PDB file of C-alpha atoms and ligand atoms in Angstrom:
ATOM      1  CA  MET Y   1     -62.405-120.785 -38.896  1.00  0.00           C
ATOM      2  CA  LYS Y   2     -65.087-119.940 -41.432  1.00  0.00           C
ATOM      3  CA  LYS Y   3     -64.679-116.169 -40.775  1.00  0.00           C
ATOM      4  CA  ILE Y   4     -60.883-116.547 -40.688  1.00  0.00           C
ATOM      5  CA  LEU Y   5     -60.778-118.439 -43.970  1.00  0.00           C
ATOM      6  CA  LEU Y   6     -63.044-115.880 -45.751  1.00  0.00           C
ATOM      7  CA  SER Y   7     -61.144-112.952 -44.770  1.00  0.00           C
ATOM      8  CA  VAL Y   8     -57.711-114.207 -45.366  1.00  0.00           C
ATOM      9  CA  PHE Y   9     -58.684-115.374 -48.457  1.00  0.00           C
ATOM     10  CA  ALA Y  10     -60.558-112.206 -49.777  1.00  0.00           C
ATOM     11  CA  VAL Y  11     -57.291-110.009 -48.786  1.00  0.00           C
ATOM     12  CA  ALA Y  12     -55.186-112.616 -50.572  1.00  0.00           C
ATOM     13  CA  ILE Y  13     -56.987-112.396 -53.908  1.00  0.00           C
ATOM     14  CA  HIS Y  14     -57.157-108.683 -53.607  1.00  0.00           C
ATOM     15  CA  ALA Y  15     -53.587-108.682 -52.919  1.00  0.00           C
ATOM     16  CA  MET Y  16     -52.887-110.164 -56.361  1.00  0.00           C
ATOM     17  CA  VAL Y  17     -55.379-108.979 -58.815  1.00  0.00           C
ATOM     18  CA  PHE Y  18     -53.971-106.380 -60.925  1.00  0.00           C
ATOM     19  CA  CYS Y  19     -56.890-105.500 -63.181  1.00  0.00           C
ATOM     20  CA  GLN Y  20     -58.614-102.341 -63.965  1.00  0.00           C
ATOM     21  CA  LYS Y  21     -62.259-103.089 -64.222  1.00  0.00           C
ATOM     22  CA  GLN Y  22     -64.573-101.861 -61.353  1.00  0.00           C
ATOM     23  CA  THR Y  23     -66.960-104.997 -61.545  1.00  0.00           C
ATOM     24  CA  VAL Y  24     -63.978-107.442 -60.882  1.00  0.00           C
ATOM     25  CA  PRO Y  25     -63.648-106.850 -57.021  1.00  0.00           C
ATOM     26  CA  ASP Y  26     -67.572-107.478 -56.921  1.00  0.00           C
ATOM     27  CA  GLN Y  27     -67.030-110.743 -59.131  1.00  0.00           C
ATOM     28  CA  ILE Y  28     -64.165-111.992 -56.636  1.00  0.00           C
ATOM     29  CA  HIS Y  29     -66.445-111.472 -53.745  1.00  0.00           C
ATOM     30  CA  ALA Y  30     -69.243-113.320 -55.210  1.00  0.00           C
ATOM     31  CA  ALA Y  31     -67.132-116.164 -56.553  1.00  0.00           C
ATOM     32  CA  ALA Y  32     -65.393-116.132 -52.714  1.00  0.00           C
ATOM     33  CA  ARG Y  33     -68.805-116.525 -51.169  1.00  0.00           C
ATOM     34  CA  LYS Y  34     -70.040-119.237 -53.375  1.00  0.00           C
ATOM     35  CA  LEU Y  35     -66.926-121.260 -52.948  1.00  0.00           C
ATOM     36  CA  GLU Y  36     -66.520-120.955 -49.259  1.00  0.00           C
ATOM     37  CA  PRO Y  37     -68.227-124.277 -48.281  1.00  0.00           C
ATOM     38  CA  LYS Y  38     -65.913-125.927 -50.688  1.00  0.00           C
ATOM     39  CA  THR Y  39     -62.984-124.210 -49.008  1.00  0.00           C
ATOM     40  CA  ILE Y  40     -63.994-125.533 -45.619  1.00  0.00           C
ATOM     41  CA  LEU Y  41     -64.452-128.986 -46.806  1.00  0.00           C
ATOM     42  CA  TRP Y  42     -60.998-128.927 -48.381  1.00  0.00           C
ATOM     43  CA  ARG Y  43     -59.285-127.588 -45.214  1.00  0.00           C
ATOM     44  CA  ARG Y  44     -61.222-130.516 -43.115  1.00  0.00           C
ATOM     45  CA  ASP Y  45     -59.919-133.199 -45.301  1.00  0.00           C
ATOM     46  CA  PHE Y  46     -56.502-131.845 -45.395  1.00  0.00           C
ATOM     47  CA  HIS Y  47     -56.622-131.708 -41.611  1.00  0.00           C
ATOM     48  CA  GLU Y  48     -57.909-135.297 -41.262  1.00  0.00           C
ATOM     49  CA  HIS Y  49     -55.092-136.485 -43.702  1.00  0.00           C
ATOM     50  CA  PRO Y  50     -52.070-134.640 -42.798  1.00  0.00           C
ATOM     51  CA  GLU Y  51     -48.578-135.736 -44.574  1.00  0.00           C
ATOM     52  CA  LEU Y  52     -45.151-134.793 -43.083  1.00  0.00           C
ATOM     53  CA  GLY Y  53     -42.621-132.806 -45.149  1.00  0.00           C
ATOM     54  CA  ASN Y  54     -41.420-134.482 -48.263  1.00  0.00           C
ATOM     55  CA  ARG Y  55     -44.276-137.190 -47.920  1.00  0.00           C
ATOM     56  CA  GLU Y  56     -47.213-134.893 -49.242  1.00  0.00           C
ATOM     57  CA  PHE Y  57     -48.149-137.166 -51.774  1.00  0.00           C
ATOM     58  CA  ARG Y  58     -51.897-137.342 -51.407  1.00  0.00           C
ATOM     59  CA  THR Y  59     -52.221-133.620 -50.692  1.00  0.00           C
ATOM     60  CA  ALA Y  60     -49.960-132.775 -53.706  1.00  0.00           C
ATOM     61  CA  LYS Y  61     -52.123-135.270 -55.855  1.00  0.00           C
ATOM     62  CA  ILE Y  62     -55.387-133.507 -54.669  1.00  0.00           C
ATOM     63  CA  ILE Y  63     -53.837-129.942 -55.347  1.00  0.00           C
ATOM     64  CA  ALA Y  64     -52.538-130.987 -59.004  1.00  0.00           C
ATOM     65  CA  ASP Y  65     -55.995-132.539 -59.794  1.00  0.00           C
ATOM     66  CA  HIS Y  66     -57.756-129.444 -58.949  1.00  0.00           C
ATOM     67  CA  LEU Y  67     -55.498-127.103 -60.798  1.00  0.00           C
ATOM     68  CA  ARG Y  68     -55.769-129.126 -63.896  1.00  0.00           C
ATOM     69  CA  SER Y  69     -59.484-129.269 -63.827  1.00  0.00           C
ATOM     70  CA  LEU Y  70     -59.533-125.577 -64.025  1.00  0.00           C
ATOM     71  CA  GLY Y  71     -57.419-125.426 -66.902  1.00  0.00           C
ATOM     72  CA  ILE Y  72     -54.085-124.320 -65.282  1.00  0.00           C
ATOM     73  CA  GLU Y  73     -50.689-125.555 -66.614  1.00  0.00           C
ATOM     74  CA  VAL Y  74     -49.217-128.117 -63.835  1.00  0.00           C
ATOM     75  CA  ARG Y  75     -45.755-129.128 -62.708  1.00  0.00           C
ATOM     76  CA  GLU Y  76     -45.605-131.931 -60.165  1.00  0.00           C
ATOM     77  CA  GLY Y  77     -42.670-133.202 -58.207  1.00  0.00           C
ATOM     78  CA  VAL Y  78     -40.965-129.729 -58.034  1.00  0.00           C
ATOM     79  CA  GLY Y  79     -38.501-129.919 -54.980  1.00  0.00           C
ATOM     80  CA  LYS Y  80     -39.824-133.469 -54.334  1.00  0.00           C
ATOM     81  CA  THR Y  81     -43.538-133.357 -53.545  1.00  0.00           C
ATOM     82  CA  GLY Y  82     -44.001-129.503 -54.619  1.00  0.00           C
ATOM     83  CA  VAL Y  83     -46.628-128.559 -57.086  1.00  0.00           C
ATOM     84  CA  VAL Y  84     -46.400-125.556 -59.479  1.00  0.00           C
ATOM     85  CA  GLY Y  85     -49.484-124.310 -61.222  1.00  0.00           C
ATOM     86  CA  LEU Y  86     -49.409-121.350 -64.061  1.00  0.00           C
ATOM     87  CA  LEU Y  87     -52.572-119.365 -64.777  1.00  0.00           C
ATOM     88  CA  LYS Y  88     -52.131-117.179 -67.906  1.00  0.00           C
ATOM     89  CA  GLY Y  89     -54.085-114.047 -68.268  1.00  0.00           C
ATOM     90  CA  SER Y  90     -55.429-112.742 -71.447  1.00  0.00           C
ATOM     91  CA  LYS Y  91     -53.200-109.751 -71.657  1.00  0.00           C
ATOM     92  CA  PRO Y  92     -49.317-109.352 -71.267  1.00  0.00           C
ATOM     93  CA  GLY Y  93     -48.165-108.345 -67.745  1.00  0.00           C
ATOM     94  CA  PRO Y  94     -46.109-109.374 -64.807  1.00  0.00           C
ATOM     95  CA  CYS Y  95     -45.886-112.936 -63.243  1.00  0.00           C
ATOM     96  CA  VAL Y  96     -47.131-112.867 -59.797  1.00  0.00           C
ATOM     97  CA  GLY Y  97     -46.454-115.693 -57.404  1.00  0.00           C
ATOM     98  CA  LEU Y  98     -48.482-117.111 -54.592  1.00  0.00           C
ATOM     99  CA  ARG Y  99     -47.243-119.484 -52.072  1.00  0.00           C
ATOM    100  CA  ALA Y 100     -48.756-121.898 -49.707  1.00  0.00           C
ATOM    101  CA  ASP Y 101     -46.859-124.618 -47.447  1.00  0.00           C
ATOM    102  CA  ILE Y 102     -48.408-127.927 -47.724  1.00  0.00           C
ATOM    103  CA  ASP Y 103     -46.848-130.109 -44.843  1.00  0.00           C
ATOM    104  CA  ALA Y 104     -47.894-131.159 -41.231  1.00  0.00           C
ATOM    105  CA  LEU Y 105     -46.151-131.558 -38.157  1.00  0.00           C
ATOM    106  CA  PRO Y 106     -45.083-134.637 -35.996  1.00  0.00           C
ATOM    107  CA  ILE Y 107     -47.626-134.017 -33.363  1.00  0.00           C
ATOM    108  CA  VAL Y 108     -50.378-136.174 -32.047  1.00  0.00           C
ATOM    109  CA  GLU Y 109     -53.660-134.739 -32.231  1.00  0.00           C
ATOM    110  CA  ARG Y 110     -55.848-134.221 -29.161  1.00  0.00           C
ATOM    111  CA  THR Y 111     -58.637-131.860 -30.217  1.00  0.00           C
ATOM    112  CA  GLY Y 112     -61.468-134.289 -30.294  1.00  0.00           C
ATOM    113  CA  LEU Y 113     -62.713-132.634 -33.474  1.00  0.00           C
ATOM    114  CA  PRO Y 114     -64.842-134.775 -36.084  1.00  0.00           C
ATOM    115  CA  PHE Y 115     -61.882-134.132 -38.473  1.00  0.00           C
ATOM    116  CA  ALA Y 116     -59.271-134.694 -36.102  1.00  0.00           C
ATOM    117  CA  SER Y 117     -56.121-136.677 -37.474  1.00  0.00           C
ATOM    118  CA  LYS Y 118     -55.524-140.197 -36.537  1.00  0.00           C
ATOM    119  CA  VAL Y 119     -52.480-140.555 -38.649  1.00  0.00           C
ATOM    120  CA  LYS Y 120     -49.254-141.745 -37.732  1.00  0.00           C
ATOM    121  CA  ALA Y 121     -45.989-141.974 -39.677  1.00  0.00           C
ATOM    122  CA  GLU Y 122     -42.094-142.677 -39.132  1.00  0.00           C
ATOM    123  CA  TYR Y 123     -40.177-139.604 -38.641  1.00  0.00           C
ATOM    124  CA  ASN Y 124     -36.400-139.668 -38.206  1.00  0.00           C
ATOM    125  CA  GLY Y 125     -36.693-143.148 -37.124  1.00  0.00           C
ATOM    126  CA  GLN Y 126     -39.533-142.838 -34.760  1.00  0.00           C
ATOM    127  CA  GLU Y 127     -43.447-143.534 -34.925  1.00  0.00           C
ATOM    128  CA  VAL Y 128     -45.173-140.212 -34.418  1.00  0.00           C
ATOM    129  CA  GLY Y 129     -48.671-138.693 -34.774  1.00  0.00           C
ATOM    130  CA  VAL Y 130     -49.164-136.290 -37.533  1.00  0.00           C
ATOM    131  CA  MET Y 131     -51.117-133.056 -37.184  1.00  0.00           C
ATOM    132  CA  HIS Y 132     -51.921-129.824 -39.212  1.00  0.00           C
ATOM    133  CA  ALA Y 133     -51.217-127.910 -36.246  1.00  0.00           C
ATOM    134  CA  CYS Y 134     -49.680-124.866 -37.785  1.00  0.00           C
ATOM    135  CA  GLY Y 135     -52.515-123.998 -40.005  1.00  0.00           C
ATOM    136  CA  HIS Y 136     -51.073-125.285 -43.368  1.00  0.00           C
ATOM    137  CA  ASP Y 137     -54.266-127.193 -44.092  1.00  0.00           C
ATOM    138  CA  SER Y 138     -56.101-123.869 -44.221  1.00  0.00           C
ATOM    139  CA  HIS Y 139     -53.309-122.322 -46.575  1.00  0.00           C
ATOM    140  CA  ILE Y 140     -53.728-125.192 -49.265  1.00  0.00           C
ATOM    141  CA  ALA Y 141     -57.839-124.765 -49.228  1.00  0.00           C
ATOM    142  CA  ILE Y 142     -57.415-121.190 -49.253  1.00  0.00           C
ATOM    143  CA  MET Y 143     -54.853-121.157 -52.393  1.00  0.00           C
ATOM    144  CA  MET Y 144     -56.854-123.917 -54.291  1.00  0.00           C
ATOM    145  CA  THR Y 145     -59.839-121.554 -53.773  1.00  0.00           C
ATOM    146  CA  VAL Y 146     -57.782-118.564 -54.995  1.00  0.00           C
ATOM    147  CA  ALA Y 147     -56.947-120.397 -58.038  1.00  0.00           C
ATOM    148  CA  GLU Y 148     -60.471-121.135 -58.783  1.00  0.00           C
ATOM    149  CA  VAL Y 149     -61.514-117.526 -58.351  1.00  0.00           C
ATOM    150  CA  LEU Y 150     -58.788-116.443 -60.640  1.00  0.00           C
ATOM    151  CA  ALA Y 151     -59.238-118.958 -63.283  1.00  0.00           C
ATOM    152  CA  GLY Y 152     -62.919-117.767 -63.589  1.00  0.00           C
ATOM    153  CA  ILE Y 153     -61.684-114.283 -64.184  1.00  0.00           C
ATOM    154  CA  LYS Y 154     -58.626-115.074 -66.362  1.00  0.00           C
ATOM    155  CA  ASN Y 155     -59.910-113.212 -69.107  1.00  0.00           C
ATOM    156  CA  GLU Y 156     -59.626-109.947 -66.954  1.00  0.00           C
ATOM    157  CA  LEU Y 157     -55.955-110.682 -65.766  1.00  0.00           C
ATOM    158  CA  SER Y 158     -52.760-108.957 -67.280  1.00  0.00           C
ATOM    159  CA  GLY Y 159     -49.976-111.320 -66.743  1.00  0.00           C
ATOM    160  CA  SER Y 160     -49.786-114.699 -65.109  1.00  0.00           C
ATOM    161  CA  VAL Y 161     -50.182-116.218 -61.708  1.00  0.00           C
ATOM    162  CA  LYS Y 162     -47.924-118.922 -60.411  1.00  0.00           C
ATOM    163  CA  PHE Y 163     -49.176-121.205 -57.511  1.00  0.00           C
ATOM    164  CA  VAL Y 164     -46.495-122.458 -55.448  1.00  0.00           C
ATOM    165  CA  PHE Y 165     -47.548-125.226 -53.344  1.00  0.00           C
ATOM    166  CA  GLN Y 166     -44.322-125.864 -51.083  1.00  0.00           C
ATOM    167  CA  PRO Y 167     -43.450-128.908 -49.248  1.00  0.00           C
ATOM    168  CA  ALA Y 168     -41.323-129.157 -46.088  1.00  0.00           C
ATOM    169  CA  GLU Y 169     -41.950-125.767 -44.757  1.00  0.00           C
ATOM    170  CA  GLU Y 170     -41.132-127.219 -41.228  1.00  0.00           C
ATOM    171  CA  GLY Y 171     -37.957-128.484 -42.407  1.00  0.00           C
ATOM    172  CA  PRO Y 172     -36.977-131.828 -44.183  1.00  0.00           C
ATOM    173  CA  PRO Y 173     -36.528-135.126 -42.568  1.00  0.00           C
ATOM    174  CA  ALA Y 174     -32.995-135.618 -41.350  1.00  0.00           C
ATOM    175  CA  GLY Y 175     -30.700-136.141 -44.219  1.00  0.00           C
ATOM    176  CA  GLU Y 176     -32.857-134.774 -47.012  1.00  0.00           C
ATOM    177  CA  GLU Y 177     -33.125-131.838 -48.940  1.00  0.00           C
ATOM    178  CA  GLY Y 178     -36.631-129.970 -49.196  1.00  0.00           C
ATOM    179  CA  GLY Y 179     -38.646-126.778 -48.592  1.00  0.00           C
ATOM    180  CA  ALA Y 180     -38.343-123.494 -50.593  1.00  0.00           C
ATOM    181  CA  PRO Y 181     -34.551-123.924 -51.481  1.00  0.00           C
ATOM    182  CA  LEU Y 182     -35.103-127.250 -53.306  1.00  0.00           C
ATOM    183  CA  MET Y 183     -38.190-125.823 -54.958  1.00  0.00           C
ATOM    184  CA  ILE Y 184     -36.199-122.828 -56.258  1.00  0.00           C
ATOM    185  CA  LYS Y 185     -33.095-125.097 -57.196  1.00  0.00           C
ATOM    186  CA  ASP Y 186     -35.886-126.900 -59.378  1.00  0.00           C
ATOM    187  CA  GLY Y 187     -36.761-123.877 -61.360  1.00  0.00           C
ATOM    188  CA  ALA Y 188     -40.115-122.954 -59.595  1.00  0.00           C
ATOM    189  CA  LEU Y 189     -39.570-119.256 -59.911  1.00  0.00           C
ATOM    190  CA  GLU Y 190     -38.574-119.597 -63.694  1.00  0.00           C
ATOM    191  CA  ASN Y 191     -40.495-119.815 -66.658  1.00  0.00           C
ATOM    192  CA  PRO Y 192     -41.941-117.362 -66.435  1.00  0.00           C
ATOM    193  CA  LYS Y 193     -39.640-115.647 -64.018  1.00  0.00           C
ATOM    194  CA  VAL Y 194     -41.822-114.522 -60.797  1.00  0.00           C
ATOM    195  CA  ASP Y 195     -41.734-110.714 -60.566  1.00  0.00           C
ATOM    196  CA  VAL Y 196     -43.317-110.378 -57.197  1.00  0.00           C
ATOM    197  CA  MET Y 197     -44.480-112.931 -54.520  1.00  0.00           C
ATOM    198  CA  PHE Y 198     -46.950-113.266 -51.849  1.00  0.00           C
ATOM    199  CA  GLY Y 199     -47.244-115.834 -49.072  1.00  0.00           C
ATOM    200  CA  LEU Y 200     -49.702-115.980 -45.938  1.00  0.00           C
ATOM    201  CA  HIS Y 201     -49.760-117.613 -42.495  1.00  0.00           C
ATOM    202  CA  ILE Y 202     -52.928-117.793 -40.422  1.00  0.00           C
ATOM    203  CA  ASN Y 203     -52.592-116.932 -36.947  1.00  0.00           C
ATOM    204  CA  SER Y 204     -55.505-117.442 -34.270  1.00  0.00           C
ATOM    205  CA  LYS Y 205     -54.087-114.432 -32.171  1.00  0.00           C
ATOM    206  CA  THR Y 206     -54.820-112.158 -35.013  1.00  0.00           C
ATOM    207  CA  GLU Y 207     -58.108-110.389 -35.340  1.00  0.00           C
ATOM    208  CA  VAL Y 208     -60.047-111.328 -38.344  1.00  0.00           C
ATOM    209  CA  GLY Y 209     -59.492-109.312 -41.502  1.00  0.00           C
ATOM    210  CA  VAL Y 210     -56.091-107.891 -40.045  1.00  0.00           C
ATOM    211  CA  ILE Y 211     -52.815-108.400 -41.896  1.00  0.00           C
ATOM    212  CA  LYS Y 212     -49.495-108.016 -39.623  1.00  0.00           C
TER     213      LYS Y 212
HETATM  214 ZN1   ZN V 301     -46.700-122.980 -40.738  1.00  0.00          ZN
END
């Protein structure tokens, strides 16, 4: 997991940094290495405390508090439980969007990991186990780390970076709206308008360092 996190995360940062200075990639690598233990702790914490689509209240609060601590402008409650952060660089330029999904699945965890989920919740009228079985815990931790790295080099950034933490990627509960369409309806991609958007999804079958 450690290797997966570091490589996906390094690629994610590279994908969105559009600055000219040669020293910046080195700064990014150094910051990523330094933050990696925190990334792993975040991922394990989210793994142990998963929340179903449109119910990501604890998750969203941790994300919003972290972004605010970095001086990033934050909008909460976007598309119900979504969080949008805006990091403004020091020079004019495009707005690059980065997206991470934040919801878990109605699945009982049987991994036996020390940070395994014991969470139960009500889902479409039934009691279910809840588990980050799709990797969204990693996506949140990676993007919180990317936000911290980029906030540390904001004077080198041309344009802005919009961090879109999206709820209910697996679909909202029956009878509810949610996910990307509701976030878009709620203005997630406006003010400023997002010029280009990147997302990532980890996959245990893909080699470390490979993007498909
Ligand atoms: Zn997924």
